[in-house]
Amino acid sequence: MSNSHNINFRRYLETAKPKGSAVPAGLQELLLAVVDTCSTLSHEVAQGALIGLLGSAGTGNVQGEVQQKLDIIANDLLIEGVQACKSLAGLASEEMELPVPVQGSGDYLLLFDPLDGSSNIDVNVSIGTIFSVLKKQDPKAPLETADFLLSGRHQAAAGYVVYGPQTTMALTLGDGVVMFTLNKVTDEFLLIKDPVTISQSTKEFAINMSNMRHWADPVRRYVEECLAGISGTRGKDFNMRWIASMVADVHRVLSRGGVFMYPWDQREPNKPGKLRLMYEANPMSFLVEQAGGASINGTDLIMDLEPTDLHERVSVMLGSKEEIDRLQLYHA
Ligand code: P6P
């Protein structure tokens, strides 16, 4: 376990050897650009109303959701922040229907939710940026949407930055998970935790309980058993949390264990879930698996799912492995 706070993100990338190999220079370049942009975004988010950034932008995104002013600012900052990356072939965002080619000649693909949980901005609750890095399978061909449609197993890196009381980043390069916190005086992300691991068992679950009557039976059974507590079949009491900001809820799971669920429900039965596979569920699943947890859509491991659409949604249940194994059993 490393708690030395004197290793900054650049130094970490220069010296890390995930699976025994140095981090490719192009990936270092890309991740540094993303994280530097998130440092800028952290300052913007913290200003909020002071610089007129709260509230709706009066526009909608490809998801049909009302965009907050900071959604658009975050999206524009990230696009601008990585444009000069020579290693980048293209990027895709929750806020844009189609991917954007960039002038880089490399083969990395960046996908992101620029500001997840943005409905919480106006009430000063933690929000965050989620990112995923893939590699273009045919570097020479012109960029097309199909280049991004790779399963989560193909991710070269994934992470999030949560803008809360601290601005903290979690990252995986495929060989464990590390966390950094932003020193806002020096504008450096400093290593705070290496490795990050999720406890196999837990007494805490996170789900939006107001949807209970709409859930499928396996989810309802699981939650009812948790609510039954020590006198029920689980033989222990459970606590519940719901921040309604995936980044904040997943950060808690990575920090102290737990289960996070946004399952399919019958409100919109044709949608597999609310959360997006490519730039929310896959990066979070990569982090959770690398920290010793598990992440499923009910029946299957999320990172095994073969995507068919850039903005496709998925049912998500992730966290402490014993609980996810139980949920998967209930869905069998
Ligand atoms: P609900 C935020 O809008 C988000 O996409 C996730 O970050 C969060 O987990 C979920 O939606 C909250 O949804 O229905 O509880 O507001």
GROMACS .gro file of C-alpha atoms and ligand atoms in nm:
model
  348
    1MET     CA    1   0.000   0.000   0.000
    2SER     CA    2   0.137   0.338  -0.096
    3ASN     CA    3   0.017   0.648   0.080
    4SER     CA    4   0.305   0.869  -0.027
    5HIS     CA    5   0.154   1.195  -0.138
    6ASN     CA    6   0.462   1.303  -0.326
    7ILE     CA    7   0.402   1.106  -0.644
    8ASN     CA    8   0.215   1.316  -0.899
    9PHE     CA    9   0.017   1.170  -1.187
   10ARG     CA   10   0.285   1.237  -1.448
   11ARG     CA   11   0.551   1.065  -1.235
   12TYR     CA   12   0.314   0.774  -1.172
   13LEU     CA   13   0.256   0.721  -1.544
   14GLU     CA   14   0.630   0.744  -1.616
   15THR     CA   15   0.719   0.475  -1.362
   16ALA     CA   16   0.413   0.244  -1.359
   17LYS     CA   17   0.456  -0.099  -1.518
   18PRO     CA   18   0.106  -0.246  -1.555
   19LYS     CA   19   0.141  -0.619  -1.630
   20GLY     CA   20   0.518  -0.569  -1.640
   21SER     CA   21   0.528  -0.320  -1.925
   22ALA     CA   22   0.578   0.056  -1.924
   23VAL     CA   23   0.273   0.271  -2.003
   24PRO     CA   24   0.290   0.353  -2.378
   25ALA     CA   25   0.396   0.714  -2.433
   26GLY     CA   26   0.081   0.782  -2.639
   27LEU     CA   27  -0.143   0.662  -2.356
   28GLN     CA   28   0.052   0.872  -2.106
   29GLU     CA   29   0.002   1.177  -2.329
   30LEU     CA   30  -0.372   1.114  -2.360
   31LEU     CA   31  -0.432   1.047  -1.989
   32LEU     CA   32  -0.234   1.354  -1.885
   33ALA     CA   33  -0.444   1.569  -2.122
   34VAL     CA   34  -0.770   1.425  -1.983
   35VAL     CA   35  -0.664   1.471  -1.622
   36ASP     CA   36  -0.529   1.822  -1.678
   37THR     CA   37  -0.866   1.912  -1.830
   38CYS     CA   38  -1.046   1.766  -1.527
   39SER     CA   39  -0.831   1.985  -1.304
   40THR     CA   40  -0.956   2.290  -1.495
   41LEU     CA   41  -1.312   2.156  -1.479
   42SER     CA   42  -1.280   2.114  -1.102
   43HIS     CA   43  -1.222   2.488  -1.067
   44GLU     CA   44  -1.516   2.568  -1.300
   45VAL     CA   45  -1.752   2.337  -1.108
   46ALA     CA   46  -1.642   2.491  -0.778
   47GLN     CA   47  -1.734   2.840  -0.899
   48GLY     CA   48  -2.089   2.739  -1.002
   49ALA     CA   49  -2.332   3.026  -0.953
   50LEU     CA   50  -2.049   3.275  -0.898
   51ILE     CA   51  -1.975   3.271  -1.271
   52GLY     CA   52  -2.329   3.202  -1.388
   53LEU     CA   53  -2.266   2.834  -1.463
   54LEU     CA   54  -2.561   2.677  -1.284
   55GLY     CA   55  -2.887   2.583  -1.442
   56SER     CA   56  -3.001   2.454  -1.777
   57ALA     CA   57  -2.845   2.550  -2.107
   58GLY     CA   58  -3.190   2.532  -2.264
   59THR     CA   59  -3.076   2.258  -2.501
   60GLY     CA   60  -3.112   1.879  -2.517
   61ASN     CA   61  -2.851   1.609  -2.587
   62VAL     CA   62  -2.867   1.296  -2.798
   63GLN     CA   63  -3.015   1.117  -2.497
   64GLY     CA   64  -3.311   1.355  -2.500
   65GLU     CA   65  -3.193   1.498  -2.167
   66VAL     CA   66  -3.189   1.867  -2.076
   67GLN     CA   67  -2.827   1.985  -2.085
   68GLN     CA   68  -2.690   2.187  -1.795
   69LYS     CA   69  -2.457   2.473  -1.881
   70LEU     CA   70  -2.171   2.284  -1.716
   71ASP     CA   71  -2.247   1.972  -1.926
   72ILE     CA   72  -2.165   2.169  -2.239
   73ILE     CA   73  -1.865   2.344  -2.086
   74ALA     CA   74  -1.724   2.011  -1.965
   75ASN     CA   75  -1.775   1.853  -2.306
   76ASP     CA   76  -1.610   2.144  -2.488
   77LEU     CA   77  -1.319   2.155  -2.240
   78LEU     CA   78  -1.248   1.783  -2.286
   79ILE     CA   79  -1.261   1.802  -2.666
   80GLU     CA   80  -1.029   2.104  -2.661
   81GLY     CA   81  -0.803   1.946  -2.399
   82VAL     CA   82  -0.725   1.632  -2.604
   83GLN     CA   83  -0.729   1.781  -2.956
   84ALA     CA   84  -0.350   1.811  -2.964
   85CYS     CA   85  -0.290   1.450  -2.856
   86LYS     CA   86  -0.098   1.287  -3.139
   87SER     CA   87  -0.191   0.943  -3.003
   88LEU     CA   88  -0.566   1.002  -3.035
   89ALA     CA   89  -0.767   0.887  -3.338
   90GLY     CA   90  -1.110   1.001  -3.222
   91LEU     CA   91  -1.344   1.068  -2.932
   92ALA     CA   92  -1.705   0.998  -2.838
   93SER     CA   93  -1.915   1.170  -2.574
   94GLU     CA   94  -2.251   1.122  -2.407
   95GLU     CA   95  -2.328   1.477  -2.520
   96MET     CA   96  -2.272   1.414  -2.893
   97GLU     CA   97  -2.459   1.177  -3.126
   98LEU     CA   98  -2.158   1.095  -3.344
   99PRO     CA   99  -1.788   1.045  -3.269
  100VAL     CA  100  -1.544   1.324  -3.350
  101PRO     CA  101  -1.225   1.250  -3.550
  102VAL     CA  102  -0.918   1.437  -3.427
  103GLN     CA  103  -0.601   1.529  -3.614
  104GLY     CA  104  -0.388   1.285  -3.414
  105SER     CA  105  -0.237   1.000  -3.611
  106GLY     CA  106  -0.253   0.754  -3.324
  107ASP     CA  107  -0.493   0.471  -3.258
  108TYR     CA  108  -0.642   0.551  -2.918
  109LEU     CA  109  -1.014   0.617  -2.889
  110LEU     CA  110  -1.144   0.824  -2.596
  111LEU     CA  111  -1.501   0.792  -2.471
  112PHE     CA  112  -1.641   1.002  -2.190
  113ASP     CA  113  -1.938   1.122  -1.994
  114PRO     CA  114  -1.808   1.475  -1.939
  115LEU     CA  115  -2.016   1.555  -1.633
  116ASP     CA  116  -2.212   1.264  -1.490
  117GLY     CA  117  -2.480   1.342  -1.234
  118SER     CA  118  -2.520   1.694  -1.366
  119SER     CA  119  -2.876   1.714  -1.230
  120ASN     CA  120  -2.698   1.745  -0.893
  121ILE     CA  121  -2.496   2.052  -0.994
  122ASP     CA  122  -2.755   2.304  -0.879
  123VAL     CA  123  -2.784   2.142  -0.535
  124ASN     CA  124  -2.410   2.120  -0.473
  125VAL     CA  125  -2.386   1.741  -0.470
  126SER     CA  126  -2.076   1.560  -0.603
  127ILE     CA  127  -2.061   1.506  -0.980
  128GLY     CA  128  -1.791   1.363  -1.200
  129THR     CA  129  -1.621   1.289  -1.531
  130ILE     CA  130  -1.602   0.926  -1.650
  131PHE     CA  131  -1.357   0.820  -1.922
  132SER     CA  132  -1.267   0.505  -2.112
  133VAL     CA  133  -0.980   0.443  -2.356
  134LEU     CA  134  -0.997   0.188  -2.640
  135LYS     CA  135  -0.760   0.113  -2.926
  136LYS     CA  136  -0.872   0.144  -3.287
  137GLN     CA  137  -0.841  -0.203  -3.439
  138ASP     CA  138  -0.749  -0.072  -3.787
  139PRO     CA  139  -0.536   0.242  -3.731
  140LYS     CA  140  -0.508   0.328  -4.099
  141ALA     CA  141  -0.880   0.327  -4.190
  142PRO     CA  142  -1.087   0.648  -4.163
  143LEU     CA  143  -1.262   0.681  -3.824
  144GLU     CA  144  -1.615   0.548  -3.801
  145THR     CA  145  -1.861   0.477  -3.520
  146ALA     CA  146  -1.805   0.103  -3.553
  147ASP     CA  147  -1.444   0.155  -3.434
  148PHE     CA  148  -1.580   0.237  -3.088
  149LEU     CA  149  -1.810  -0.066  -3.063
  150LEU     CA  150  -1.568  -0.287  -2.870
  151SER     CA  151  -1.651  -0.475  -2.550
  152GLY     CA  152  -1.525  -0.348  -2.218
  153ARG     CA  153  -1.257  -0.618  -2.223
  154HIS     CA  154  -1.077  -0.411  -2.491
  155GLN     CA  155  -1.026  -0.107  -2.265
  156ALA     CA  156  -0.664   0.010  -2.236
  157ALA     CA  157  -0.752   0.238  -1.944
  158ALA     CA  158  -1.055   0.371  -1.757
  159GLY     CA  159  -1.121   0.611  -1.475
  160TYR     CA  160  -1.326   0.887  -1.324
  161VAL     CA  161  -1.271   1.219  -1.152
  162VAL     CA  162  -1.523   1.300  -0.877
  163TYR     CA  163  -1.572   1.670  -0.799
  164GLY     CA  164  -1.667   1.657  -0.431
  165PRO     CA  165  -1.518   1.781  -0.104
  166GLN     CA  166  -1.196   1.657  -0.265
  167THR     CA  167  -1.139   1.626  -0.635
  168THR     CA  168  -1.029   1.261  -0.657
  169MET     CA  169  -0.940   1.045  -0.954
  170ALA     CA  170  -0.957   0.666  -0.977
  171LEU     CA  171  -0.768   0.497  -1.260
  172THR     CA  172  -0.699   0.150  -1.390
  173LEU     CA  173  -0.448   0.057  -1.660
  174GLY     CA  174  -0.554  -0.306  -1.642
  175ASP     CA  175  -0.338  -0.406  -1.347
  176GLY     CA  176  -0.513  -0.283  -1.032
  177VAL     CA  177  -0.668   0.052  -0.934
  178VAL     CA  178  -0.503   0.366  -0.795
  179MET     CA  179  -0.644   0.692  -0.660
  180PHE     CA  180  -0.513   1.048  -0.669
  181THR     CA  181  -0.640   1.368  -0.508
  182LEU     CA  182  -0.600   1.713  -0.664
  183ASN     CA  183  -0.376   1.955  -0.477
  184LYS     CA  184  -0.562   2.272  -0.575
  185VAL     CA  185  -0.267   2.492  -0.484
  186THR     CA  186  -0.020   2.324  -0.718
  187ASP     CA  187  -0.288   2.184  -0.955
  188GLU     CA  188  -0.130   1.840  -0.930
  189PHE     CA  189  -0.305   1.508  -0.879
  190LEU     CA  190  -0.108   1.329  -0.605
  191LEU     CA  191  -0.119   0.955  -0.537
  192ILE     CA  192  -0.325   0.875  -0.226
  193LYS     CA  193  -0.402   0.502  -0.256
  194ASP     CA  194  -0.229   0.212  -0.429
  195PRO     CA  195  -0.380  -0.043  -0.459
  196VAL     CA  196  -0.755   0.025  -0.424
  197THR     CA  197  -0.948  -0.292  -0.335
  198ILE     CA  198  -1.319  -0.365  -0.276
  199SER     CA  199  -1.417  -0.583   0.022
  200GLN     CA  200  -1.569  -0.914  -0.089
  201SER     CA  201  -1.866  -0.868   0.147
  202THR     CA  202  -2.066  -0.563   0.251
  203LYS     CA  203  -2.361  -0.434   0.452
  204GLU     CA  204  -2.441  -0.141   0.223
  205PHE     CA  205  -2.641  -0.116  -0.100
  206ALA     CA  206  -2.728   0.175  -0.328
  207ILE     CA  207  -3.040   0.191  -0.544
  208ASN     CA  208  -3.318   0.442  -0.613
  209MET     CA  209  -3.586   0.287  -0.390
  210SER     CA  210  -3.863   0.498  -0.546
  211ASN     CA  211  -3.853   0.258  -0.843
  212MET     CA  212  -3.912  -0.052  -0.629
  213ARG     CA  213  -4.256  -0.134  -0.771
  214HIS     CA  214  -4.107  -0.133  -1.122
  215TRP     CA  215  -3.816  -0.373  -1.064
  216ALA     CA  216  -3.784  -0.728  -1.195
  217ASP     CA  217  -3.835  -1.000  -0.934
  218PRO     CA  218  -3.465  -1.090  -0.877
  219VAL     CA  219  -3.378  -0.730  -0.785
  220ARG     CA  220  -3.686  -0.692  -0.568
  221ARG     CA  221  -3.600  -1.020  -0.388
  222TYR     CA  222  -3.239  -0.908  -0.328
  223VAL     CA  223  -3.339  -0.567  -0.188
  224GLU     CA  224  -3.622  -0.708   0.025
  225GLU     CA  225  -3.376  -0.955   0.181
  226CYS     CA  226  -3.139  -0.667   0.257
  227LEU     CA  227  -3.426  -0.470   0.414
  228ALA     CA  228  -3.529  -0.773   0.623
  229GLY     CA  229  -3.193  -0.740   0.797
  230ILE     CA  230  -3.065  -0.957   1.078
  231SER     CA  231  -3.399  -1.134   1.131
  232GLY     CA  232  -3.419  -1.228   0.763
  233THR     CA  233  -3.236  -1.478   0.545
  234ARG     CA  234  -2.927  -1.257   0.522
  235GLY     CA  235  -2.875  -1.261   0.899
  236LYS     CA  236  -2.731  -0.908   0.903
  237ASP     CA  237  -2.862  -0.554   0.885
  238PHE     CA  238  -2.790  -0.343   0.575
  239ASN     CA  239  -2.747   0.031   0.526
  240MET     CA  240  -2.867   0.214   0.214
  241ARG     CA  241  -2.721   0.507   0.023
  242TRP     CA  242  -2.833   0.681  -0.299
  243ILE     CA  243  -2.649   0.997  -0.412
  244ALA     CA  244  -2.803   0.984  -0.762
  245SER     CA  245  -2.459   1.054  -0.903
  246MET     CA  246  -2.301   0.734  -1.035
  247VAL     CA  247  -1.945   0.864  -0.993
  248ALA     CA  248  -2.005   0.948  -0.626
  249ASP     CA  249  -2.185   0.620  -0.554
  250VAL     CA  250  -1.917   0.413  -0.728
  251HIS     CA  251  -1.642   0.610  -0.551
  252ARG     CA  252  -1.799   0.508  -0.220
  253VAL     CA  253  -1.810   0.143  -0.333
  254LEU     CA  254  -1.441   0.156  -0.433
  255SER     CA  255  -1.359   0.329  -0.104
  256ARG     CA  256  -1.550   0.110   0.146
  257GLY     CA  257  -1.725  -0.168  -0.045
  258GLY     CA  258  -2.096  -0.194  -0.119
  259VAL     CA  259  -2.332  -0.258  -0.409
  260PHE     CA  260  -2.450  -0.004  -0.666
  261MET     CA  261  -2.756  -0.090  -0.877
  262TYR     CA  262  -2.939   0.082  -1.157
  263PRO     CA  263  -3.133  -0.217  -1.293
  264TRP     CA  264  -3.380  -0.250  -1.579
  265ASP     CA  265  -3.732  -0.161  -1.472
  266GLN     CA  266  -4.072  -0.168  -1.633
  267ARG     CA  267  -4.113   0.210  -1.660
  268GLU     CA  268  -3.949   0.192  -2.006
  269PRO     CA  269  -3.943  -0.185  -2.069
  270ASN     CA  270  -3.780  -0.150  -2.412
  271LYS     CA  271  -3.474   0.013  -2.257
  272PRO     CA  272  -3.229  -0.235  -2.095
  273GLY     CA  273  -3.150   0.025  -1.829
  274LYS     CA  274  -3.079   0.394  -1.771
  275LEU     CA  275  -2.699   0.398  -1.768
  276ARG     CA  276  -2.487   0.390  -2.083
  277LEU     CA  277  -2.263   0.095  -2.160
  278MET     CA  278  -1.973   0.255  -2.344
  279TYR     CA  279  -1.886   0.555  -2.128
  280GLU     CA  280  -2.045   0.481  -1.790
  281ALA     CA  281  -2.091   0.108  -1.723
  282ASN     CA  282  -1.779  -0.022  -1.902
  283PRO     CA  283  -1.525   0.214  -1.741
  284MET     CA  284  -1.684   0.169  -1.397
  285SER     CA  285  -1.692  -0.209  -1.447
  286PHE     CA  286  -1.323  -0.211  -1.542
  287LEU     CA  287  -1.236  -0.024  -1.221
  288VAL     CA  288  -1.458  -0.245  -1.005
  289GLU     CA  289  -1.327  -0.574  -1.150
  290GLN     CA  290  -0.968  -0.454  -1.120
  291ALA     CA  291  -1.035  -0.371  -0.753
  292GLY     CA  292  -1.160  -0.727  -0.687
  293GLY     CA  293  -1.531  -0.663  -0.728
  294ALA     CA  294  -1.776  -0.768  -1.001
  295SER     CA  295  -2.015  -0.594  -1.241
  296ILE     CA  296  -2.313  -0.752  -1.417
  297ASN     CA  297  -2.626  -0.660  -1.609
  298GLY     CA  298  -2.812  -0.927  -1.413
  299THR     CA  299  -2.712  -1.237  -1.607
  300ASP     CA  300  -2.379  -1.143  -1.773
  301LEU     CA  301  -2.055  -0.966  -1.689
  302ILE     CA  302  -2.093  -0.615  -1.832
  303MET     CA  303  -1.743  -0.610  -1.977
  304ASP     CA  304  -1.825  -0.919  -2.186
  305LEU     CA  305  -2.119  -0.747  -2.359
  306GLU     CA  306  -2.069  -0.684  -2.734
  307PRO     CA  307  -2.199  -0.329  -2.803
  308THR     CA  308  -2.419  -0.255  -3.105
  309ASP     CA  309  -2.476   0.117  -3.052
  310LEU     CA  310  -2.250   0.393  -2.921
  311HIS     CA  311  -2.518   0.520  -2.680
  312GLU     CA  312  -2.677   0.193  -2.583
  313ARG     CA  313  -2.800   0.157  -2.226
  314VAL     CA  314  -2.749  -0.131  -1.986
  315SER     CA  315  -2.876  -0.260  -1.652
  316VAL     CA  316  -2.598  -0.219  -1.392
  317MET     CA  317  -2.525  -0.406  -1.067
  318LEU     CA  318  -2.167  -0.368  -0.942
  319GLY     CA  319  -1.959  -0.386  -0.625
  320SER     CA  320  -1.862  -0.639  -0.358
  321LYS     CA  321  -1.823  -0.975  -0.525
  322GLU     CA  322  -2.025  -1.186  -0.281
  323GLU     CA  323  -2.330  -0.963  -0.335
  324ILE     CA  324  -2.296  -0.951  -0.713
  325ASP     CA  325  -2.259  -1.330  -0.724
  326ARG     CA  326  -2.584  -1.353  -0.524
  327LEU     CA  327  -2.761  -1.114  -0.762
  328GLN     CA  328  -2.637  -1.314  -1.062
  329LEU     CA  329  -2.767  -1.634  -0.900
  330TYR     CA  330  -3.110  -1.473  -0.850
  331HIS     CA  331  -3.114  -1.381  -1.221
  332ALA     CA  332  -3.024  -1.735  -1.338
  333P6P     P1  333  -3.215   0.875  -1.079
  333P6P     C1  334  -2.723   1.085  -1.324
  333P6P     O1  335  -2.825   1.150  -1.398
  333P6P     C2  336  -2.729   0.936  -1.359
  333P6P     O2  337  -2.706   0.916  -1.495
  333P6P     C3  338  -2.628   0.858  -1.274
  333P6P     O3  339  -2.516   0.931  -1.244
  333P6P     C4  340  -2.708   0.825  -1.149
  333P6P     O4  341  -2.665   0.707  -1.086
  333P6P     C5  342  -2.850   0.810  -1.202
  333P6P     O5  343  -2.857   0.884  -1.324
  333P6P     C6  344  -2.953   0.864  -1.106
  333P6P     O6  345  -3.081   0.837  -1.162
  333P6P     O7  346  -3.325   0.808  -1.159
  333P6P     O8  347  -3.200   0.816  -0.940
  333P6P     O9  348  -3.220   1.025  -1.077
   0.00000   0.00000   0.00000
